[in-house]
Short mmCIF file of C-alpha atoms in Angstrom, two decimals:
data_model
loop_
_atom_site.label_atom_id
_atom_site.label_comp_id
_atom_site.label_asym_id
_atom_site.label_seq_id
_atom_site.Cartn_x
_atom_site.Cartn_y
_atom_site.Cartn_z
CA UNK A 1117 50.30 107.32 113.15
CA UNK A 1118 50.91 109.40 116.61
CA UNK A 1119 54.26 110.98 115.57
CA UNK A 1120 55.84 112.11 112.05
CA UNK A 1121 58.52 109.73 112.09
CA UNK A 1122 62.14 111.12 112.48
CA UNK A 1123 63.69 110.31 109.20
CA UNK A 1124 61.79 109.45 105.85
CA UNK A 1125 63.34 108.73 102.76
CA UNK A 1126 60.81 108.44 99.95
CA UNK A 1127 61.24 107.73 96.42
CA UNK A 1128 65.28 108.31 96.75
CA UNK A 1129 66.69 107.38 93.62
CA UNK A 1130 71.04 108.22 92.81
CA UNK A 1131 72.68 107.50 89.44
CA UNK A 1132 76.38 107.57 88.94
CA UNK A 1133 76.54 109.08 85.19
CA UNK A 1134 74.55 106.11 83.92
CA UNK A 1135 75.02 103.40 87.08
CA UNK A 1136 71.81 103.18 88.98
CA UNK A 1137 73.07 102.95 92.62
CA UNK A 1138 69.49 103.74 94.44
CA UNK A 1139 66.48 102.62 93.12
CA UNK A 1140 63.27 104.32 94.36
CA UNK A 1141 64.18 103.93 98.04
CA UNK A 1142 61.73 104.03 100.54
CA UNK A 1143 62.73 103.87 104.65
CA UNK A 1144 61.33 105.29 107.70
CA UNK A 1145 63.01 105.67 110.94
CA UNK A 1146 60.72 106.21 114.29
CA UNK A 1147 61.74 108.55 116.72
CA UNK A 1148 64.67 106.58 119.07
CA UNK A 1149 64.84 103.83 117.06
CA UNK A 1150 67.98 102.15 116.02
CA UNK A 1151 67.43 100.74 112.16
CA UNK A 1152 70.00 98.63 110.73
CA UNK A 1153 71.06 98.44 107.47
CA UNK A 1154 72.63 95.63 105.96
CA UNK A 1155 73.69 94.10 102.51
CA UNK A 1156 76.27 93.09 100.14
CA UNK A 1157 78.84 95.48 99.33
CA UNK A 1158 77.69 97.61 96.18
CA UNK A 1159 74.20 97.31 97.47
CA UNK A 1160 74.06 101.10 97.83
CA UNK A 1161 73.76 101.48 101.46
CA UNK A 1162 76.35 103.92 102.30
CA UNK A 1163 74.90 106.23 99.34
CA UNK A 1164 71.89 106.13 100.79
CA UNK A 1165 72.72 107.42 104.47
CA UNK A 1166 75.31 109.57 103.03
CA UNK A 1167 72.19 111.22 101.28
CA UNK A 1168 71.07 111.90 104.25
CA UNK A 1169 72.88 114.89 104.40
CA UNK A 1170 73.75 115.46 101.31
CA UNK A 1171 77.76 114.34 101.04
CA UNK A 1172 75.69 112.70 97.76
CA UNK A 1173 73.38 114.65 96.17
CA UNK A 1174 70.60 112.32 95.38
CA UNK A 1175 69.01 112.22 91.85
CA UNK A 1176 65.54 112.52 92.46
CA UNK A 1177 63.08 111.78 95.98
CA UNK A 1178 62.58 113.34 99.21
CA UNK A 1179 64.27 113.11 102.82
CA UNK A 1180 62.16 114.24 105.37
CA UNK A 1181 64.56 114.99 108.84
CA UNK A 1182 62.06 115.78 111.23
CA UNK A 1183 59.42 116.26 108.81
CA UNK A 1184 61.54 119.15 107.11
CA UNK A 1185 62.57 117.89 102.92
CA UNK A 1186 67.03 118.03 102.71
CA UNK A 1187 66.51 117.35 99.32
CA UNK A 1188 65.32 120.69 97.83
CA UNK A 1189 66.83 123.27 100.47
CA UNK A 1190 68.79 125.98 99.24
CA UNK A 1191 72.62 125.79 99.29
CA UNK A 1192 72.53 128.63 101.94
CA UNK A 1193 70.97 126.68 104.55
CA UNK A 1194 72.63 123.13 103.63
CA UNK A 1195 75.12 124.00 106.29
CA UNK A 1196 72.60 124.49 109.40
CA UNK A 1197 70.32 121.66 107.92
CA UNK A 1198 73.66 119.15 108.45
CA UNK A 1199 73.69 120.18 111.86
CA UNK A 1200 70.79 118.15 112.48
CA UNK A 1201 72.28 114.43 111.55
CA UNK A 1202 75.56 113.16 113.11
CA UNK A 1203 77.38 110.93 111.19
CA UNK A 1204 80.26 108.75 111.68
CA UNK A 1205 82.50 107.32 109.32
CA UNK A 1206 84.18 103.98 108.75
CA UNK A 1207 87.46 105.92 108.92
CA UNK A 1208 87.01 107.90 112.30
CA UNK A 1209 88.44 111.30 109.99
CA UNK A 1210 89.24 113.28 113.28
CA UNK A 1211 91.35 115.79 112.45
CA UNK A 1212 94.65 114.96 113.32
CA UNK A 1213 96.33 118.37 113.96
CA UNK A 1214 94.23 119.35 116.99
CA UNK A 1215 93.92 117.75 120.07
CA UNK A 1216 90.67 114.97 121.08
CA UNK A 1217 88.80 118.43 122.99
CA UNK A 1218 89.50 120.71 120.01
CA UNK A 1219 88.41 118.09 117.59
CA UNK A 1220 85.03 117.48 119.84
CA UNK A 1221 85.19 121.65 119.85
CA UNK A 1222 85.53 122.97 116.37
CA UNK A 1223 82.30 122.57 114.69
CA UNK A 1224 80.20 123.51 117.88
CA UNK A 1225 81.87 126.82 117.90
CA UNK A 1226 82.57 127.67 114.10
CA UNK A 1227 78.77 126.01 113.25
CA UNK A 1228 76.69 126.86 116.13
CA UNK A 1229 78.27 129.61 117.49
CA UNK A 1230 78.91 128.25 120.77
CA UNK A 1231 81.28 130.45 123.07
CA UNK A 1232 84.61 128.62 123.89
CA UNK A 1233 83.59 127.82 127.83
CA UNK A 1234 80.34 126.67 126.64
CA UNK A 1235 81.82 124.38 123.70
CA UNK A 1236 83.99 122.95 126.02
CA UNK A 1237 81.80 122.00 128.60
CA UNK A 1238 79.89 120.07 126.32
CA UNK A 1239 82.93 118.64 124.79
CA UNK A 1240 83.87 117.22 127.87
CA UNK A 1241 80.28 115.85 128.85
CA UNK A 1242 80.27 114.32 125.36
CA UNK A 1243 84.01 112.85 125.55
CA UNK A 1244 82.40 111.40 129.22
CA UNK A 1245 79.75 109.87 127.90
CA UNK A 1246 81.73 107.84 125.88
CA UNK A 1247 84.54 107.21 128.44
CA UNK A 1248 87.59 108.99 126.97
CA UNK A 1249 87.53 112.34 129.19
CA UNK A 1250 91.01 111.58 130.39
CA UNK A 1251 92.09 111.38 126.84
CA UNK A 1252 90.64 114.93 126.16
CA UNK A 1253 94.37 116.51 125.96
CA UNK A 1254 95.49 113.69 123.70
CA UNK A 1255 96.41 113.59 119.85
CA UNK A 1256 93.96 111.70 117.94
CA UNK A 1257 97.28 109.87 116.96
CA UNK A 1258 97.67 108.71 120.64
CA UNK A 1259 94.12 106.88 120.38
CA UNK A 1260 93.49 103.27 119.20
CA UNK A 1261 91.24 102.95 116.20
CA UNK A 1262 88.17 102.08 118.93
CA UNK A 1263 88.86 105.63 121.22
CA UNK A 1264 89.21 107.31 118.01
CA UNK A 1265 85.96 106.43 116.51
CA UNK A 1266 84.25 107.00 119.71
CA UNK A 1267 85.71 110.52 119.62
CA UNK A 1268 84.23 110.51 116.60
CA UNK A 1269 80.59 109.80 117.93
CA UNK A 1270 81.38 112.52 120.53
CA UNK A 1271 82.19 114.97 117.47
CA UNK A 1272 79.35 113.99 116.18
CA UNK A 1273 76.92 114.25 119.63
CA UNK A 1274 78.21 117.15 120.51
CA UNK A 1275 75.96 119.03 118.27
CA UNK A 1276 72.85 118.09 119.46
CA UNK A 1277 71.90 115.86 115.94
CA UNK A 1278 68.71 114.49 115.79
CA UNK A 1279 69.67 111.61 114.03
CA UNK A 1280 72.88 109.80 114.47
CA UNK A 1281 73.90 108.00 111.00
CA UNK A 1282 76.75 105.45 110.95
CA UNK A 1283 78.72 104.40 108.13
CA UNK A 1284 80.11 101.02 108.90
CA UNK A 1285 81.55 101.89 112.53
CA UNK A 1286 83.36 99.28 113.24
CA UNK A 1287 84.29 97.56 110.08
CA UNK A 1288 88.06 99.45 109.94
CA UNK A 1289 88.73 98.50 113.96
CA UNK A 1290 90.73 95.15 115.27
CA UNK A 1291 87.77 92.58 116.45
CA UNK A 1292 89.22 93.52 120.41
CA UNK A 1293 88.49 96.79 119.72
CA UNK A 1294 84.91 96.80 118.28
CA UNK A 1295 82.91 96.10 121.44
CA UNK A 1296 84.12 99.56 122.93
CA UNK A 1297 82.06 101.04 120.41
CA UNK A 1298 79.18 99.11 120.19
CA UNK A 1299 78.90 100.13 123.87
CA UNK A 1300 78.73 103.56 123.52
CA UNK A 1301 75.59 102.84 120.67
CA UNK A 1302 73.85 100.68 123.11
CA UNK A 1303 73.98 103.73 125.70
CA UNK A 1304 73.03 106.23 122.91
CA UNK A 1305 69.75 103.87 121.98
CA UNK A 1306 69.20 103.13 125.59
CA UNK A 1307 68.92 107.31 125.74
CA UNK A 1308 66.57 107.43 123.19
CA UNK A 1309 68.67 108.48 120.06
CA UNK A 1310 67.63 107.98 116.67
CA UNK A 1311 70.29 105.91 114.58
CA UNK A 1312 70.77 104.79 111.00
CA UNK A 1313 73.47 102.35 110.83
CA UNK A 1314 75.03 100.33 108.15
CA UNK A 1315 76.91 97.59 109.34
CA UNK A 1316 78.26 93.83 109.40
CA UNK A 1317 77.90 93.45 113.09
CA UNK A 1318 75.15 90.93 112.93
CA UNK A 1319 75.27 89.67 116.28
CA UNK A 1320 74.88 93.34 117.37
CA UNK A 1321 71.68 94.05 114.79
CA UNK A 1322 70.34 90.97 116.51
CA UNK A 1323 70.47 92.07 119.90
CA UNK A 1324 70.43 95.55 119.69
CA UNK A 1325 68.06 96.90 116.54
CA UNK A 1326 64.79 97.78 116.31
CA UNK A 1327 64.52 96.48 113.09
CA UNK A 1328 66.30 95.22 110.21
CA UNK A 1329 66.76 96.47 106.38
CA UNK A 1330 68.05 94.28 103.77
CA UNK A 1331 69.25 95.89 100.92
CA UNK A 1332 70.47 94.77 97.77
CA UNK A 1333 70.81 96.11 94.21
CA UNK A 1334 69.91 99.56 95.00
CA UNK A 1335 66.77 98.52 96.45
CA UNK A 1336 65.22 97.65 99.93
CA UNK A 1337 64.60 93.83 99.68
CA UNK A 1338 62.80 93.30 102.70
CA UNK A 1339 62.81 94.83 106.00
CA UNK A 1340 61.59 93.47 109.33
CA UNK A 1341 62.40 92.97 113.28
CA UNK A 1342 65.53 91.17 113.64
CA UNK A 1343 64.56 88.17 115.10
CA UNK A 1344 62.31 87.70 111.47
CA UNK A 1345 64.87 88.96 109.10
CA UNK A 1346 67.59 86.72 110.87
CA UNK A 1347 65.43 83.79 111.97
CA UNK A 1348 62.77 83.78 109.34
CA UNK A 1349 63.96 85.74 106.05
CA UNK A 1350 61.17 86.20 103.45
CA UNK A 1351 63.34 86.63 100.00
CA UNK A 1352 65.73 84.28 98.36
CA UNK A 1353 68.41 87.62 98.11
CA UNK A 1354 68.60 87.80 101.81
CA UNK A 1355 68.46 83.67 102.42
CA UNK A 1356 71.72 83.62 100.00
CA UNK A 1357 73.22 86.87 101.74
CA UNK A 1358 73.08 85.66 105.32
CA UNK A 1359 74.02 82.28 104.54
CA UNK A 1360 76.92 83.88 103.19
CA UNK A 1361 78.13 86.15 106.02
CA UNK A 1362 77.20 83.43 108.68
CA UNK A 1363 79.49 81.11 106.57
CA UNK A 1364 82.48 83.83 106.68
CA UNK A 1365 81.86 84.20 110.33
CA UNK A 1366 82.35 80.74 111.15
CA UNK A 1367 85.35 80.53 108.60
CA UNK A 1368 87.00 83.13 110.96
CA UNK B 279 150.34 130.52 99.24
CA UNK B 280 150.12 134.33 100.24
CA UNK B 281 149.09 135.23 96.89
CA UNK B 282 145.77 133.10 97.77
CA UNK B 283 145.16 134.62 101.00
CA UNK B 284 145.91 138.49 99.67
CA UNK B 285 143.54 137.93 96.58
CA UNK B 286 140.42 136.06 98.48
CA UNK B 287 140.76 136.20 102.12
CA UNK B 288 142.07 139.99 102.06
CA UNK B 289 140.55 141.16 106.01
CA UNK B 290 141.67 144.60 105.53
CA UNK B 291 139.96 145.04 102.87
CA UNK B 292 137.42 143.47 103.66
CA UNK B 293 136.81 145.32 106.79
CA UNK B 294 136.65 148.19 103.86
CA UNK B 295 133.93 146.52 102.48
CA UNK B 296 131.94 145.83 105.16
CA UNK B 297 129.16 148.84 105.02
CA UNK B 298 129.03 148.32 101.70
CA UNK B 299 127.50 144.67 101.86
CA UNK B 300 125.46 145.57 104.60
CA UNK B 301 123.42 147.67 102.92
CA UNK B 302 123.88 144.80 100.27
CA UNK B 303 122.85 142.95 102.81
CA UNK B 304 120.09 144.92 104.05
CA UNK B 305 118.47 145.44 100.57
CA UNK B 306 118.51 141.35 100.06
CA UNK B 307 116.11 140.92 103.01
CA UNK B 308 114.23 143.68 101.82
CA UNK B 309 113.76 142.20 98.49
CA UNK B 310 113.09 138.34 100.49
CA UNK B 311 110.57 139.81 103.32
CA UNK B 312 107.98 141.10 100.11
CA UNK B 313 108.55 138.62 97.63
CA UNK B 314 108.64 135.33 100.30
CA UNK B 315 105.55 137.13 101.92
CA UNK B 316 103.30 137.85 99.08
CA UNK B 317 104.60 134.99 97.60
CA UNK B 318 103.08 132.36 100.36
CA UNK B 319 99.77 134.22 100.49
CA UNK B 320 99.66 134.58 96.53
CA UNK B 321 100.79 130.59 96.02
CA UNK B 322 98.34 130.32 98.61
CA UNK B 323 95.45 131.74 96.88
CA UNK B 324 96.86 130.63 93.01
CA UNK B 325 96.70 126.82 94.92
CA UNK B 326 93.27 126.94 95.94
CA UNK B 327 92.05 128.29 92.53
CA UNK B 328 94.03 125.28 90.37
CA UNK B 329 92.86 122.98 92.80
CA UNK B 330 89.06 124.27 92.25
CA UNK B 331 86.24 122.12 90.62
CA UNK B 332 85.57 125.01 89.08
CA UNK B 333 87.06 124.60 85.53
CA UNK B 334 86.51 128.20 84.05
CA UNK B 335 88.95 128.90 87.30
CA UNK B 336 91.35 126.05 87.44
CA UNK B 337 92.19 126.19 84.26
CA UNK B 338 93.58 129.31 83.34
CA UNK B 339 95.56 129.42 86.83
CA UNK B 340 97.16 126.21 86.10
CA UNK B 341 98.31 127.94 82.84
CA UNK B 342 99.95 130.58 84.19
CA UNK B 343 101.85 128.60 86.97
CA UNK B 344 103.04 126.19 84.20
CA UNK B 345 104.09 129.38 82.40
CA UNK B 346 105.92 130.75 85.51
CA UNK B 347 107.50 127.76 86.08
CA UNK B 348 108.99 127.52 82.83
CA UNK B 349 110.50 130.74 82.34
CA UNK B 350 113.65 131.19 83.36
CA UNK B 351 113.46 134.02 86.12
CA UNK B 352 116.26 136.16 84.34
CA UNK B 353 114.08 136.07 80.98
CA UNK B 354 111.24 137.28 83.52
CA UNK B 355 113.28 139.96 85.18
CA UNK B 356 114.83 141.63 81.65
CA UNK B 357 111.41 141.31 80.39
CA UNK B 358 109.85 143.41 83.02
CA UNK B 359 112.37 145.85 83.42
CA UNK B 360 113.76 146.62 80.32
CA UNK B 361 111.02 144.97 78.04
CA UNK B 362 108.01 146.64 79.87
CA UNK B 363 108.97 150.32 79.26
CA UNK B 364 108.24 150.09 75.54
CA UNK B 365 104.88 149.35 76.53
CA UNK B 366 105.12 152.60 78.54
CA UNK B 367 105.08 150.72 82.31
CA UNK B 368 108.65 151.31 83.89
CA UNK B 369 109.44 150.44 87.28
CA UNK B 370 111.87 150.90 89.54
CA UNK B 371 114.65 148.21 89.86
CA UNK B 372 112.96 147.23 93.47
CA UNK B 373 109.74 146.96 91.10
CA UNK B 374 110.77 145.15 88.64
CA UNK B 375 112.04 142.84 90.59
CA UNK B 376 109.77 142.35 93.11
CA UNK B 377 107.26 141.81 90.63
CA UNK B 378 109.28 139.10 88.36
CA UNK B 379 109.91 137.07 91.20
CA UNK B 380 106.73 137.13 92.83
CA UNK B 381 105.06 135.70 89.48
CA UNK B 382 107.70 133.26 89.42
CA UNK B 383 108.13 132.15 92.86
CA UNK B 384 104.08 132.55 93.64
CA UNK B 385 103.64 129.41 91.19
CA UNK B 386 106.67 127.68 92.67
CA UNK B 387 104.86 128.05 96.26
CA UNK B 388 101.56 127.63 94.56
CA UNK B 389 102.60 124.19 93.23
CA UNK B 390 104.28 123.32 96.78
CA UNK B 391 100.69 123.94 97.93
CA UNK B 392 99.11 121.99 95.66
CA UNK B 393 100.43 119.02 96.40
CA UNK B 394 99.66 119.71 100.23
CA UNK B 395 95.89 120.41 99.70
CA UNK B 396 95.64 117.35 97.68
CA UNK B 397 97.27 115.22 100.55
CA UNK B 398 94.80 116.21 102.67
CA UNK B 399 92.70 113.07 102.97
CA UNK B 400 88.87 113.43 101.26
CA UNK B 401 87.66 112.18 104.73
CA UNK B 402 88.90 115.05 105.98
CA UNK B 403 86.50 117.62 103.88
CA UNK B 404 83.76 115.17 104.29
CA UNK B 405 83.73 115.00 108.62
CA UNK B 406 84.21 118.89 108.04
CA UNK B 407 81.27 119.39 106.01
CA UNK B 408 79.13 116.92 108.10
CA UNK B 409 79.25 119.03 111.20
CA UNK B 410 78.00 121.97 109.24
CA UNK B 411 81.57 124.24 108.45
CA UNK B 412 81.11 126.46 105.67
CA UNK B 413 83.76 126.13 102.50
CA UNK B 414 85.98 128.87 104.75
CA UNK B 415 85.64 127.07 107.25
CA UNK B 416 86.80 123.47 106.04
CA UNK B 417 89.45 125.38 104.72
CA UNK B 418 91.23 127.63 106.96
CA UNK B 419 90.13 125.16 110.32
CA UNK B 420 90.74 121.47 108.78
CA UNK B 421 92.08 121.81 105.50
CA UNK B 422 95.30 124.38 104.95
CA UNK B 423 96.52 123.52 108.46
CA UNK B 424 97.13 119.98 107.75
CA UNK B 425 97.93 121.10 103.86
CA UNK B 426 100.38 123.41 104.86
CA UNK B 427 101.89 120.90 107.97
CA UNK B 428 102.35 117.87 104.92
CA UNK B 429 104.67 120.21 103.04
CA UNK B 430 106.36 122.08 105.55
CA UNK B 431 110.19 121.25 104.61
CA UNK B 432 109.34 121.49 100.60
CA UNK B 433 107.72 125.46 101.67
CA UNK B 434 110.76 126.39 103.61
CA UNK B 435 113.25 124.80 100.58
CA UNK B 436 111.31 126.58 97.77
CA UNK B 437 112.22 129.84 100.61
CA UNK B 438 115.76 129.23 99.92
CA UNK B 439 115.53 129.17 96.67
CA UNK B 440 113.84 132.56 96.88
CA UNK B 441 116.96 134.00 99.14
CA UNK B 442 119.26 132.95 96.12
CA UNK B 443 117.52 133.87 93.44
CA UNK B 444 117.23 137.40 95.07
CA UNK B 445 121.20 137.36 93.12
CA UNK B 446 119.76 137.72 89.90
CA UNK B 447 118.44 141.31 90.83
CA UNK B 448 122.52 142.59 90.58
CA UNK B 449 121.80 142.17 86.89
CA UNK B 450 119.31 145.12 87.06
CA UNK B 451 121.53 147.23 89.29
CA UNK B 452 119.80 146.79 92.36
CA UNK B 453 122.23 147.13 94.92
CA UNK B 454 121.41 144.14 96.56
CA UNK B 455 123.88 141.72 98.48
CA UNK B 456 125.75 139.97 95.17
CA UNK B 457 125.82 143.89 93.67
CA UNK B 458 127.76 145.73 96.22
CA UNK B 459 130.64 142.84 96.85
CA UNK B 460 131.25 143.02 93.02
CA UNK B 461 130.87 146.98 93.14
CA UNK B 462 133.91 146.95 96.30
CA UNK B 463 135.27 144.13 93.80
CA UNK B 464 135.84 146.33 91.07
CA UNK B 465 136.76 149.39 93.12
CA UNK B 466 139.64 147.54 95.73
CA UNK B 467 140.41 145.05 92.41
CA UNK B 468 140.31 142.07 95.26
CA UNK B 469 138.11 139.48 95.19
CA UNK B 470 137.66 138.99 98.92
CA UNK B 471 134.37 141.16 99.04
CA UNK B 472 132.76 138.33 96.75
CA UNK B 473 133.98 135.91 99.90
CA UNK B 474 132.48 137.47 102.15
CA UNK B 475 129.33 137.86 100.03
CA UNK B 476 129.08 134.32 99.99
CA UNK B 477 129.69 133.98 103.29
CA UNK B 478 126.77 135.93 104.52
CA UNK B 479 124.56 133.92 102.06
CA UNK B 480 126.08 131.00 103.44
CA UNK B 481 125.56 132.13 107.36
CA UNK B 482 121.86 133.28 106.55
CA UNK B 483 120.95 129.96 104.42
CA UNK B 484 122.63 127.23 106.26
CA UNK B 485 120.43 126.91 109.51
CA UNK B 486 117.63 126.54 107.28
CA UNK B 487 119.04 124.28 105.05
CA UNK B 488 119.44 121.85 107.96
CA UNK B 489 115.88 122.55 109.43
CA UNK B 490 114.54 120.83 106.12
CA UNK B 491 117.22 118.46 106.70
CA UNK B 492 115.86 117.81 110.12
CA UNK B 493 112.71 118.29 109.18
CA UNK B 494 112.53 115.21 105.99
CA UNK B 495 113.95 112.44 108.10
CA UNK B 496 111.60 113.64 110.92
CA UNK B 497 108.71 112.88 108.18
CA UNK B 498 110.42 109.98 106.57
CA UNK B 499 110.00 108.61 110.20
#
């Protein structure tokens, strides 16, 4: 193996008081590759990538971000280590009492100490990239649920992560609204980001990921490049999972 | 009815009156700018420690606010002035009551806050602490803002009831607003000076009254 890859989970296990959410977890993500992580709902997927850094503190097992282990670092540099994986939530969670550039702003200069000129600058190259510059002055109120979340990803950018994690992206947006934002990851993988992403977008997985994880019952079932996972799947679990969602999606 | 207008609405005499309630007057917002002040930074402070996961913390704080906020303020206010001295701490009537009320109106606040920190969506804290803020941070950046923004009108309502209850402190002989129109009561033997009491509290109160007026229906919007 050339290169350490970018993000390695090994051995991650996460109990609830006595539930068993993540069983022995193993998962690597190469550097620029876009992973996809899918699964039935309790399967433990968001707890994993929100171990990632640390909004769950996992129970036992490493995470190596760019061959450095989150797991054990002390509390003191939890706050810098965060700084190196930008993640984006189902719920956007901008913060609602400052404006889109402020929002885009806050962390760069409070985190990384980032004079104001400088901060914005790269607030507005960020807000750019993801085509909402004009909204810059704007509430986050203003935005639909599709400009907010990619204000969100520009929040999250803006930091310089080295690992982009998202937490079902599109799954709160109207269907119209959802292709915005897919965009904007296409663009990020097309620049070479690394990204974690749980998510129903299926259709997107199978055009856009590098490979495919199927999780289920706190476990990795199998994993696998899309075209196997979707066209050829190995385990029973995933056969009965994707007939599932492909029979929701052509209930809709 | 003259006899009304002589006995209430008396403007001669109370044109007598007049410096008297002004330093009445003057003593009032005295009493209001250091207990509303250290009150909001106090409920401020008592809020964040109830709403800690730290239990050895919480706890006891969220005693003593429910204790504030069931003694009656007057109980409070004899206690510390005339109860305290036989413990050998006397005060000053500005004392005493300054520090009554702030322990009782620093767990009203402190329960006003409450309420707004736990409004604040968890989503909130958890985007704040994934771009790296420390706890201060989260807090004074993302969290109080919006805390204190959810719960403007019941903040500026509790303030009201601080400007009232600032009455109480005539019992103690501080010659606050309520103690001078009875003291030019009892001297003229006219009741107007109470009127006109009333109407400065009414004249200093009212526009704020219909801010949080203003203010609810803007939220219930």
């Amino acid at each position: 193996m050339a290169q350490t890859p970018m993000l390695e989970i090994t051995a991650l296990e996460k109990r609830f008081g006595t539930v068993e959410v993540l069983r022995s977890i193993n998962l690597k993500v190469g550097r620029g590759e876009l992973v996809f992580v899918i699964g039935p709902s309790g399967s433990g997927k968001s707890t994993m990538l929100r171990c990632c850094n640390r909004l769950e503190e996992p129970t036992s097992g490493s995470i190596f971000i760019d061959g450095r282990n989150i797991v054990n670092c002390p509390a003191a540099e939890l706050n810098r280590l965060r700084l190196q994986t930008g993640m984006v939530f189902q719920g956007f969670h901008l913060y609602p009492h400052m404006s889109v550039v402020r929002n885009v702003m806050l962390a760069q200069i409070k985190a990384l100490k980032r004079n104001k000129v400088t901060a914005r600058t790269r607030a507005m190259d960020m807000l750019d990239r993801v085509g909402l510059a004009h909204k810059a002055d704007a509430m986050p109120s203003e935005l639909s649920g599709g400009q907010q979340q990619r204000v969100a990803i520009a929040r999250a950018l803006a930091l310089n992560p080295k690992v982009m994690l998202f937490d079902e992206p599109t799954s709160a947006l109207d269907p119209e609204l959802v292709g915005s934002v897919l965009k904007v990851m296409k663009d990020l993988r097309a620049e070479g980001m690394t990204m974690l992403v749980v998510s129903h977008e299926m259709a997107f997985a199978r055009e856009a990921a590098d490979r495919v994880v199927f999780m289920d019952g706190g476990v990795v079932v199998e994993q696998g490049p899309p075209e196997a996972i979707f066209g050829n799947p190995q385990h029973d679990r995933t056969r009965a999972f994707l007939s599932r969602v492909s029979h929701h999606a052509g209930a809709e | 009815m003259p006899g009304i207008m002589e006995m209430f609405f008396n403007l001669d005499i109370m044109a007598q009156a007049w410096p008297l309630l002004l330093q009445g007057l003057w003593m009032t917002l005295r009493l209001c700018a250091v207990v509303i002040g250290l009150g909001l930074v106090g409920g401020l402070l008592l809020a964040l420690a109830a709403t800690s996961p730290r239990r050895w913390l919480s706890w006891p704080v969220m005693a003593l606010i429910d204790l504030m906020r069931a003694l009656p303020p007057l109980v409070l206010l004899i206690f510390v002035y005339s109860g305290m001295p036989f413990a050998g701490v006397e005060m000053s009537p500005f004392m005493a009551v300054a520090v009554a009320f702030l322990l009782n109106n620093s767990a009203y606040y402190a329960e006003v806050y409450r309420a707004g920190l736990q409004s604040v969506p968890a989503g909130q804290w958890e985007a704040a602490r994934a771009t790296g803020l420390s706890k201060g941070q989260m807090l004074g950046h993302v969290v109080i803002p919006q805390a204190v923004r959810n719960v403007l009108p019941d903040l500026l309502s509790n303030t009201i009831e601080v400007v009232k209850l600032t009455s109480l402190a005539s019992v103690v002989s501080l010659s606050e607003l309520l103690y001078q129109a009875n003291m030019a009561r009892s001297v003229t033997y006219n009741s107007s000076p109470l009127v006109m009491a009333a109407a400065v509290y009414l004249v200093l109160l009212w526009p704020m009254v219909r801010l949080v007026s203003r203010y609810q229906r803007k939220l219930a919007l």
